[in-house]
Short mmCIF file of C-alpha atoms in Angstrom, two decimals:
data_model
loop_
_atom_site.label_atom_id
_atom_site.label_comp_id
_atom_site.label_asym_id
_atom_site.label_seq_id
_atom_site.Cartn_x
_atom_site.Cartn_y
_atom_site.Cartn_z
CA MET W 1 -39.79 16.22 6.17
CA SER W 2 -36.32 17.14 4.93
CA PHE W 3 -36.10 19.14 1.73
CA LYS W 4 -33.50 18.19 -0.86
CA ALA W 5 -33.31 21.36 -2.91
CA VAL W 6 -34.44 24.99 -3.11
CA ALA W 7 -35.90 26.71 -6.17
CA VAL W 8 -35.86 30.48 -6.08
CA ASP W 9 -37.11 33.22 -8.35
CA ILE W 10 -34.81 36.17 -9.13
CA ASP W 11 -36.58 39.49 -9.67
CA GLY W 12 -38.43 40.75 -6.60
CA THR W 13 -37.47 37.68 -4.55
CA ILE W 14 -33.69 37.83 -4.25
CA THR W 15 -33.64 41.38 -5.60
CA TYR W 16 -35.22 44.61 -4.48
CA SER W 17 -38.03 45.97 -6.64
CA ASP W 18 -35.48 47.88 -8.74
CA ARG W 19 -33.95 44.46 -9.66
CA SER W 20 -30.73 45.07 -7.73
CA ILE W 21 -29.48 42.12 -5.69
CA ASP W 22 -30.42 41.83 -2.04
CA CYS W 23 -27.25 40.55 -0.38
CA ARG W 24 -29.20 39.07 2.53
CA ALA W 25 -30.55 36.50 0.07
CA VAL W 26 -27.08 35.89 -1.36
CA ALA W 27 -25.64 34.98 2.04
CA ALA W 28 -28.63 32.81 2.99
CA LEU W 29 -28.60 30.84 -0.28
CA ARG W 30 -24.83 30.41 -0.20
CA SER W 31 -24.97 28.93 3.27
CA LEU W 32 -27.16 26.00 2.10
CA ASN W 33 -25.72 22.54 1.65
CA ILE W 34 -28.34 21.44 -0.88
CA PRO W 35 -28.72 22.45 -4.54
CA VAL W 36 -30.23 25.85 -5.29
CA VAL W 37 -32.11 26.11 -8.58
CA ILE W 38 -32.59 29.58 -10.08
CA ALA W 39 -36.09 29.79 -11.57
CA THR W 40 -36.74 32.85 -13.70
CA GLY W 41 -38.80 34.28 -16.50
CA ASN W 42 -35.60 35.70 -17.88
CA VAL W 43 -33.43 34.11 -20.59
CA LEU W 44 -30.87 31.36 -19.98
CA CYS W 45 -27.87 33.67 -20.28
CA VAL W 46 -29.17 35.86 -17.46
CA ALA W 47 -30.07 32.84 -15.31
CA ARG W 48 -26.52 31.52 -15.78
CA ALA W 49 -24.97 34.88 -14.90
CA VAL W 50 -27.05 35.16 -11.74
CA ALA W 51 -26.21 31.58 -10.69
CA LYS W 52 -22.49 32.33 -11.17
CA LEU W 53 -22.77 35.46 -9.04
CA LEU W 54 -24.67 33.61 -6.34
CA GLY W 55 -22.23 30.73 -6.53
CA THR W 56 -25.13 28.29 -6.57
CA GLY W 57 -24.12 26.06 -9.47
CA GLY W 58 -25.70 25.57 -12.83
CA ILE W 59 -29.16 24.02 -12.32
CA LEU W 60 -31.56 26.46 -13.92
CA ILE W 61 -35.15 27.10 -14.96
CA ALA W 62 -35.36 29.97 -17.49
CA GLU W 63 -38.06 31.50 -19.70
CA ASN W 64 -40.78 30.60 -17.17
CA GLY W 65 -40.07 26.88 -17.53
CA GLY W 66 -39.53 26.75 -21.29
CA VAL W 67 -35.78 26.25 -20.85
CA VAL W 68 -34.19 24.05 -18.18
CA GLU W 69 -30.52 23.26 -17.62
CA CYS W 70 -29.03 20.51 -15.50
CA GLY W 71 -25.85 19.37 -17.16
CA ARG W 72 -27.58 19.70 -20.53
CA VAL W 73 -30.03 22.31 -21.81
CA GLU W 74 -33.60 21.40 -22.80
CA SER W 75 -35.71 23.99 -24.62
CA ASP W 76 -39.38 23.40 -25.37
CA ILE W 77 -39.91 25.43 -28.55
CA SER W 78 -43.01 23.48 -29.57
CA HIS W 79 -45.43 26.26 -28.61
CA MET W 80 -43.81 29.22 -30.34
CA LYS W 81 -46.43 29.24 -33.12
CA GLU W 82 -49.22 29.99 -30.63
CA CYS W 83 -47.08 32.74 -29.09
CA ASN W 84 -46.34 34.29 -32.49
CA ASP W 85 -50.02 34.11 -33.49
CA ALA W 86 -50.97 35.94 -30.30
CA LEU W 87 -48.23 38.53 -30.89
CA GLU W 88 -49.61 39.22 -34.35
CA ILE W 89 -53.05 39.94 -32.90
CA LEU W 90 -51.70 42.19 -30.16
CA GLU W 91 -49.50 44.12 -32.58
CA LYS W 92 -52.65 45.37 -34.31
CA HIS W 93 -53.70 47.06 -31.08
CA PHE W 94 -50.52 48.03 -29.27
CA THR W 95 -47.05 49.29 -30.11
CA LEU W 96 -45.02 46.45 -28.63
CA GLU W 97 -41.33 46.20 -27.79
CA ARG W 98 -39.85 42.73 -27.64
CA LEU W 99 -37.26 41.92 -24.97
CA ASP W 100 -34.28 39.70 -25.83
CA PRO W 101 -35.69 38.60 -29.20
CA GLU W 102 -32.47 36.75 -30.11
CA ALA W 103 -31.96 35.04 -26.76
CA ARG W 104 -35.56 34.18 -25.84
CA ILE W 105 -36.53 31.02 -27.71
CA THR W 106 -39.57 29.37 -26.06
CA GLU W 107 -41.86 32.35 -25.37
CA ILE W 108 -42.12 36.08 -26.07
CA GLY W 109 -41.08 38.80 -23.63
CA LEU W 110 -42.48 42.31 -23.99
CA ARG W 111 -41.87 45.65 -22.34
CA ARG W 112 -44.65 46.62 -19.89
CA ASN W 113 -45.93 49.56 -21.93
CA PHE W 114 -49.42 48.17 -22.61
CA ASP W 115 -52.36 46.86 -20.63
CA ALA W 116 -52.01 43.13 -19.90
CA GLN W 117 -55.68 42.75 -18.97
CA GLU W 118 -56.78 44.37 -22.22
CA ALA W 119 -54.43 42.00 -24.09
CA ARG W 120 -56.04 39.00 -22.37
CA THR W 121 -59.48 40.23 -23.41
CA LEU W 122 -58.33 40.70 -27.00
CA LEU W 123 -56.93 37.18 -27.17
CA GLY W 124 -59.98 35.54 -25.62
CA ASP W 125 -59.59 31.78 -25.42
CA ALA W 126 -56.15 31.62 -27.02
CA ALA W 127 -53.67 28.86 -26.21
CA VAL W 128 -51.40 31.37 -24.53
CA ASP W 129 -51.19 33.11 -21.20
CA ILE W 130 -50.37 36.78 -20.82
CA VAL W 131 -48.28 36.94 -17.67
CA ASP W 132 -47.27 40.22 -16.05
CA THR W 133 -44.39 39.59 -13.65
CA GLY W 134 -44.11 43.25 -12.71
CA PHE W 135 -40.84 43.36 -14.67
CA ALA W 136 -42.01 42.25 -18.13
CA ILE W 137 -45.11 40.90 -19.83
CA HIS W 138 -44.75 37.39 -21.25
CA ILE W 139 -46.76 35.68 -23.99
CA LYS W 140 -46.37 32.04 -23.11
CA SER W 141 -48.00 28.73 -23.76
CA LYS W 142 -50.54 27.61 -21.17
CA LYS W 143 -48.70 24.29 -21.16
CA ILE W 144 -45.42 25.72 -19.90
CA ASN W 145 -44.79 27.41 -16.56
CA LYS W 146 -42.30 27.35 -13.72
CA GLY W 147 -44.24 24.41 -12.26
CA THR W 148 -43.68 22.23 -15.34
CA GLY W 149 -40.08 23.49 -15.31
CA LEU W 150 -39.68 22.46 -11.66
CA LYS W 151 -41.05 18.98 -12.35
CA ARG W 152 -38.69 18.55 -15.30
CA ILE W 153 -35.63 19.79 -13.43
CA ALA W 154 -36.50 17.54 -10.45
CA GLN W 155 -36.63 14.59 -12.85
CA MET W 156 -33.25 15.55 -14.30
CA MET W 157 -31.86 15.74 -10.76
CA GLY W 158 -33.35 12.37 -9.82
CA ILE W 159 -35.63 13.79 -7.14
CA ASP W 160 -39.28 14.82 -6.93
CA ALA W 161 -40.77 18.31 -7.22
CA ARG W 162 -42.17 17.71 -3.70
CA ASP W 163 -38.58 17.55 -2.43
CA PHE W 164 -38.24 21.26 -3.20
CA VAL W 165 -38.81 24.39 -1.20
CA ALA W 166 -39.80 26.97 -3.83
CA ILE W 167 -39.71 30.71 -3.15
CA GLY W 168 -41.19 33.49 -5.27
CA ASP W 169 -43.00 36.81 -5.36
CA SER W 170 -45.11 36.97 -8.47
CA PRO W 171 -48.09 35.29 -10.21
CA ASN W 172 -45.73 33.46 -12.60
CA ASP W 173 -44.41 31.59 -9.54
CA ILE W 174 -47.82 30.13 -8.61
CA GLU W 175 -47.48 26.79 -10.43
CA MET W 176 -43.93 26.38 -9.10
CA ILE W 177 -44.82 26.93 -5.46
CA LYS W 178 -47.81 24.62 -5.84
CA ALA W 179 -45.66 21.86 -7.37
CA ALA W 180 -43.05 22.12 -4.60
CA GLY W 181 -43.23 20.38 -1.22
CA LEU W 182 -43.27 23.79 0.44
CA GLY W 183 -44.30 26.89 -1.50
CA VAL W 184 -43.14 30.19 -0.05
CA ALA W 185 -44.21 33.74 -0.90
CA VAL W 186 -41.93 36.54 0.29
CA GLY W 187 -43.58 39.40 2.20
CA ASN W 188 -43.70 41.68 -0.84
CA ALA W 189 -45.36 39.02 -3.03
CA HIS W 190 -48.45 39.52 -5.16
CA PRO W 191 -51.69 38.66 -3.24
CA ASP W 192 -52.41 35.77 -5.65
CA LEU W 193 -49.07 34.17 -4.82
CA LYS W 194 -49.57 34.63 -1.07
CA GLU W 195 -52.97 32.96 -1.47
CA ALA W 196 -51.34 29.93 -3.13
CA ALA W 197 -48.36 29.72 -0.76
CA GLY W 198 -47.94 27.31 2.16
CA LEU W 199 -45.93 29.96 3.96
CA VAL W 200 -45.72 33.74 3.65
CA THR W 201 -42.67 35.40 5.16
CA LYS W 202 -42.82 38.55 7.24
CA GLY W 203 -39.61 39.82 5.62
CA GLU W 204 -39.63 41.25 2.12
CA HIS W 205 -37.28 40.31 -0.72
CA GLY W 206 -33.96 38.87 0.55
CA ALA W 207 -35.04 39.22 4.16
CA GLY W 208 -37.93 36.87 3.42
CA VAL W 209 -35.61 34.34 1.77
CA LYS W 210 -33.26 34.52 4.74
CA GLU W 211 -36.17 34.21 7.17
CA VAL W 212 -37.67 31.05 5.69
CA LEU W 213 -34.34 29.29 5.17
CA GLY W 214 -33.30 30.11 8.74
CA GLU W 215 -36.64 28.84 10.07
CA LEU W 216 -36.42 25.58 8.09
CA ARG W 217 -32.88 25.04 9.27
CA LYS W 218 -33.94 25.56 12.86
CA ARG W 219 -36.62 22.92 12.37
CA GLY W 220 -34.05 20.56 10.81
CA GLU W 221 -35.94 20.49 7.54
CA ILE W 222 -33.11 21.86 5.44
CA ARG W 223 -29.35 21.59 5.45
CA MET K 1 -8.88 66.00 -9.12
CA SER K 2 -12.49 64.86 -8.96
CA PHE K 3 -13.38 61.72 -10.88
CA LYS K 4 -16.59 61.65 -12.87
CA ALA K 5 -17.11 57.90 -13.28
CA VAL K 6 -15.85 54.47 -12.20
CA ALA K 7 -15.10 51.54 -14.52
CA VAL K 8 -14.91 48.17 -12.84
CA ASP K 9 -14.09 44.65 -13.98
CA ILE K 10 -16.34 41.80 -12.83
CA ASP K 11 -14.56 38.45 -12.35
CA GLY K 12 -11.93 38.52 -9.60
CA THR K 13 -12.54 42.20 -8.88
CA ILE K 14 -16.11 42.41 -7.62
CA THR K 15 -16.30 38.61 -7.28
CA TYR K 16 -14.29 36.08 -5.33
CA SER K 17 -12.04 33.78 -7.34
CA ASP K 18 -14.95 31.31 -7.75
CA ARG K 19 -16.81 34.11 -9.59
CA SER K 20 -19.43 34.53 -6.86
CA ILE K 21 -20.30 38.12 -6.01
CA ASP K 22 -18.49 39.90 -3.17
CA CYS K 23 -21.22 41.92 -1.49
CA ARG K 24 -18.67 44.36 -0.05
CA ALA K 25 -18.14 45.59 -3.63
CA VAL K 26 -21.89 45.73 -4.26
CA ALA K 27 -22.49 48.06 -1.32
CA ALA K 28 -19.48 50.26 -2.15
CA LEU K 29 -20.45 50.67 -5.82
CA ARG K 30 -24.10 51.30 -4.99
CA SER K 31 -23.17 54.09 -2.62
CA LEU K 32 -21.54 56.12 -5.43
CA ASN K 33 -23.24 59.17 -6.90
CA ILE K 34 -21.41 58.96 -10.23
CA PRO K 35 -21.88 56.48 -13.11
CA VAL K 36 -20.41 52.99 -12.70
CA VAL K 37 -19.38 51.27 -15.93
CA ILE K 38 -19.10 47.47 -15.89
CA ALA K 39 -16.06 46.46 -17.99
CA THR K 40 -15.81 42.76 -18.71
CA GLY K 41 -14.41 40.17 -21.06
CA ASN K 42 -17.78 38.49 -20.86
CA VAL K 43 -20.61 38.90 -23.36
CA LEU K 44 -23.12 41.77 -23.35
CA CYS K 45 -25.96 39.71 -21.90
CA VAL K 46 -23.87 38.85 -18.83
CA ALA K 47 -22.65 42.43 -18.46
CA ARG K 48 -26.27 43.63 -18.54
CA ALA K 49 -27.36 41.04 -15.98
CA VAL K 50 -24.55 42.03 -13.61
CA ALA K 51 -25.29 45.73 -14.01
CA LYS K 52 -28.96 45.07 -13.20
CA LEU K 53 -27.99 43.13 -10.08
CA LEU K 54 -25.58 45.83 -8.98
CA GLY K 55 -28.15 48.49 -9.73
CA THR K 56 -25.51 50.53 -11.53
CA GLY K 57 -27.34 51.38 -14.73
CA GLY K 58 -26.69 50.33 -18.26
CA ILE K 59 -23.31 51.76 -19.32
CA LEU K 60 -21.23 48.74 -20.30
CA ILE K 61 -17.99 47.52 -21.83
CA ALA K 62 -18.25 43.85 -22.88
CA GLU K 63 -16.10 41.38 -24.83
CA ASN K 64 -12.89 43.13 -23.70
CA GLY K 65 -13.87 46.37 -25.39
CA GLY K 66 -15.35 44.92 -28.58
CA VAL K 67 -18.88 45.77 -27.48
CA VAL K 68 -19.89 48.97 -25.68
CA GLU K 69 -23.33 50.13 -24.61
CA CYS K 70 -24.42 53.59 -23.55
CA GLY K 71 -27.98 54.08 -24.67
CA ARG K 72 -27.13 52.27 -27.92
CA VAL K 73 -24.92 49.24 -28.56
CA GLU K 74 -21.76 49.46 -30.69
CA SER K 75 -20.02 46.23 -31.70
CA ASP K 76 -16.69 46.25 -33.53
CA ILE K 77 -16.85 43.05 -35.56
CA SER K 78 -14.20 44.22 -38.06
CA HIS K 79 -11.47 41.97 -36.65
CA MET K 80 -13.29 38.64 -36.51
CA LYS K 81 -11.45 37.32 -39.58
CA GLU K 82 -8.09 37.54 -37.78
CA CYS K 83 -9.61 35.81 -34.76
CA ASN K 84 -11.09 33.02 -36.87
CA ASP K 85 -7.78 32.56 -38.74
CA ALA K 86 -5.97 32.18 -35.41
CA LEU K 87 -8.61 29.77 -34.15
CA GLU K 88 -8.10 27.61 -37.24
CA ILE K 89 -4.36 27.38 -36.53
CA LEU K 90 -4.87 26.57 -32.84
CA GLU K 91 -7.47 23.91 -33.59
CA LYS K 92 -4.79 21.90 -35.36
CA HIS K 93 -2.86 21.66 -32.09
CA PHE K 94 -5.43 21.72 -29.31
CA THR K 95 -8.93 20.43 -28.64
CA LEU K 96 -10.69 23.72 -28.05
CA GLU K 97 -14.06 24.48 -26.50
CA ARG K 98 -15.68 27.77 -27.46
CA LEU K 99 -17.56 29.76 -24.84
CA ASP K 100 -20.78 31.58 -25.77
CA PRO K 101 -20.31 31.08 -29.52
CA GLU K 102 -23.76 32.54 -30.30
CA ALA K 103 -23.54 35.51 -27.98
CA ARG K 104 -19.87 36.51 -28.44
CA ILE K 105 -19.59 38.53 -31.63
CA THR K 106 -16.34 40.54 -31.66
CA GLU K 107 -13.78 38.02 -30.36
CA ILE K 108 -13.48 34.33 -29.48
CA GLY K 109 -13.73 32.96 -25.93
CA LEU K 110 -12.24 29.55 -25.12
CA ARG K 111 -12.23 27.27 -22.10
CA ARG K 112 -8.88 27.29 -20.26
CA ASN K 113 -7.96 23.71 -21.11
CA PHE K 114 -4.83 24.47 -23.16
CA ASP K 115 -1.57 26.33 -22.72
CA ALA K 116 -1.96 30.03 -23.58
CA GLN K 117 1.79 30.59 -23.85
CA GLU K 118 2.16 27.69 -26.28
CA ALA K 119 -0.71 29.15 -28.30
CA ARG K 120 1.06 32.51 -28.48
CA THR K 121 4.22 30.80 -29.74
CA LEU K 122 2.23 28.90 -32.38
CA LEU K 123 0.63 32.10 -33.66
CA GLY K 124 3.88 34.08 -33.78
CA ASP K 125 3.32 37.59 -35.08
CA ALA K 126 -0.41 37.22 -35.67
CA ALA K 127 -2.75 40.19 -35.53
CA VAL K 128 -4.40 38.75 -32.43
CA ASP K 129 -3.65 38.60 -28.73
CA ILE K 130 -4.16 35.48 -26.65
CA VAL K 131 -5.39 36.77 -23.31
CA ASP K 132 -5.77 34.55 -20.29
CA THR K 133 -7.99 36.28 -17.72
CA GLY K 134 -7.81 33.36 -15.30
CA PHE K 135 -11.46 32.63 -16.14
CA ALA K 136 -11.26 32.10 -19.91
CA ILE K 137 -8.76 32.44 -22.74
CA HIS K 138 -9.66 35.03 -25.36
CA ILE K 139 -8.50 35.32 -28.96
CA LYS K 140 -8.86 39.02 -29.65
CA SER K 141 -7.65 41.65 -32.03
CA LYS K 142 -4.60 43.62 -30.86
CA LYS K 143 -6.58 46.73 -31.81
CA ILE K 144 -9.36 46.13 -29.28
CA ASN K 145 -9.04 46.06 -25.50
CA LYS K 146 -10.76 47.43 -22.42
CA GLY K 147 -8.66 50.60 -22.88
CA THR K 148 -10.10 51.31 -26.34
CA GLY K 149 -13.51 50.38 -24.89
CA LEU K 150 -13.06 52.87 -22.04
CA LYS K 151 -12.10 55.65 -24.46
CA ARG K 152 -15.14 54.93 -26.61
CA ILE K 153 -17.56 54.77 -23.70
CA ALA K 154 -16.11 58.00 -22.26
CA GLN K 155 -16.75 59.66 -25.62
CA MET K 156 -20.32 58.35 -25.66
CA MET K 157 -20.77 59.75 -22.13
CA GLY K 158 -19.30 63.12 -23.11
CA ILE K 159 -16.34 62.84 -20.74
CA ASP K 160 -12.69 61.80 -21.03
CA ALA K 161 -11.13 58.43 -20.18
CA ARG K 162 -8.93 60.38 -17.71
CA ASP K 163 -12.10 61.26 -15.78
CA PHE K 164 -12.41 57.60 -14.81
CA VAL K 165 -11.18 55.58 -11.88
CA ALA K 166 -10.74 52.07 -13.36
CA ILE K 167 -10.43 48.98 -11.16
CA GLY K 168 -9.36 45.48 -12.20
CA ASP K 169 -7.44 42.34 -11.32
CA SER K 170 -6.15 40.78 -14.51
CA PRO K 171 -3.82 41.42 -17.48
CA ASN K 172 -6.80 42.20 -19.73
CA ASP K 173 -7.43 45.24 -17.52
CA ILE K 174 -3.99 46.78 -18.19
CA GLU K 175 -4.97 49.06 -21.09
CA MET K 176 -8.08 50.17 -19.22
CA ILE K 177 -6.30 51.16 -16.04
CA LYS K 178 -3.62 52.93 -18.09
CA ALA K 179 -6.25 54.90 -20.05
CA ALA K 180 -8.07 55.97 -16.86
CA GLY K 181 -7.14 58.96 -14.69
CA LEU K 182 -6.51 56.57 -11.83
CA GLY K 183 -5.81 52.89 -12.46
CA VAL K 184 -6.38 50.57 -9.52
CA ALA K 185 -5.34 46.94 -9.03
CA VAL K 186 -7.08 45.01 -6.25
CA GLY K 187 -4.85 43.15 -3.79
CA ASN K 188 -5.36 39.80 -5.51
CA ALA K 189 -4.47 41.19 -8.95
CA HIS K 190 -1.95 39.68 -11.36
CA PRO K 191 1.58 41.11 -10.87
CA ASP K 192 1.52 42.68 -14.36
CA LEU K 193 -1.59 44.65 -13.48
CA LYS K 194 -0.15 45.76 -10.14
CA GLU K 195 2.92 46.94 -12.04
CA ALA K 196 0.76 49.07 -14.37
CA ALA K 197 -1.53 50.42 -11.63
CA GLY K 198 -1.37 53.86 -10.02
CA LEU K 199 -2.71 52.32 -6.83
CA VAL K 200 -2.76 48.79 -5.45
CA THR K 201 -5.24 48.08 -2.67
CA LYS K 202 -4.39 46.09 0.44
CA GLY K 203 -7.81 44.42 0.36
CA GLU K 204 -8.58 41.66 -2.10
CA HIS K 205 -11.62 41.43 -4.39
CA GLY K 206 -14.59 43.46 -3.07
CA ALA K 207 -12.64 44.60 -0.02
CA GLY K 208 -10.17 46.26 -2.40
CA VAL K 209 -12.95 47.98 -4.31
CA LYS K 210 -14.50 49.21 -1.06
CA GLU K 211 -11.09 50.35 0.20
CA VAL K 212 -10.18 52.50 -2.80
CA LEU K 213 -13.64 54.05 -3.15
CA GLY K 214 -13.70 54.88 0.56
CA GLU K 215 -10.23 56.41 0.35
CA LEU K 216 -11.12 58.53 -2.69
CA ARG K 217 -14.29 59.73 -1.03
CA LYS K 218 -12.35 60.69 2.08
CA ARG K 219 -10.02 62.73 -0.14
CA GLY K 220 -13.03 64.36 -1.84
CA GLU K 221 -12.01 62.93 -5.20
CA ILE K 222 -15.18 60.97 -5.76
CA ARG K 223 -18.85 61.43 -4.94
#
């Protein structure tokens, strides 16, 4: 098996837990000779800035899969009504602070100043997921996630999602690592992600990214 | 003289010329015990993303001084009419591509696919500057620059622009390094910036940033 591309989460995976960049991941990703796709819950502008700094090119998954970019940008705004309906319900119970309201167009990002589990209970069987990445809480459609984003970006690249190694740390990476040919959880990952992963690194954050890419290269499974 | 803060440009200064991050600068800036202000021609969203990755906190100069952030955001949109008038003239002569038209609110950013000098000649004595940073061409008011941005951010921080060490590589950093107590040009800087600088490093890009910060620390002029 030779992988054709790598998809990698930003916060907690190529950064430390304070969101500052882990340069061990930068060097490891830069040394690859296959495309690196940044896959984040953050907005497109941030994904682009990070890709520029990494020097990895402009293939991107943003807003947890709602926005993808590969030459052109595709944004799936078809589920915003469900997100807004859920927001309206939650606003009756919590004082919420929206993150990037102008830039975020396919889902809603909120500051982590309320209880995500309580929010889920309040919403019951709504059409949305409440996802806590450890950095923000997202109200997002159940139909969109980094896994659907990975499949779409693979299609745009003319390859298959199974051709990817995908690396993450948080529950919002689960669908992505399951869709990939090899799903990797870094050592500091959430237990649910480790459970879903094909491989869990010993190293945390950038050290984990470096570890798995080095291992795959040694095995000749990545260039 | 002990400096109280550092202002640093992004592209070409803490990045290589392909805009990818130079981790030598990351380590040097992170090791400081005084505020680091990111000062960029790029839009606020990018400045914020870079500051997060550097772990330097949220004091920012964006859009070449048009936007500053220190707790709150201040955007000087009062000169957009002059910029738009100039754009209208240039569009008659060149096929222009705007960069970040939604996110850029105090000036106009353009792809570098036309001759900046010819544009200056066309505009004659207009109220705007045509600034080529090597990464983009900006149409900006003559009244706004990274120097006015530095003075404003210093005021918001309760210090003086002279309390800053400012580091850059490009002509759009000239006013900033002149306003600072110590103005530094990295080794790869444009000749005009080196001319204006109080100190030119031997090292290029991140090596230059590391060099000057190390030197100042050795002299006890920075913490």
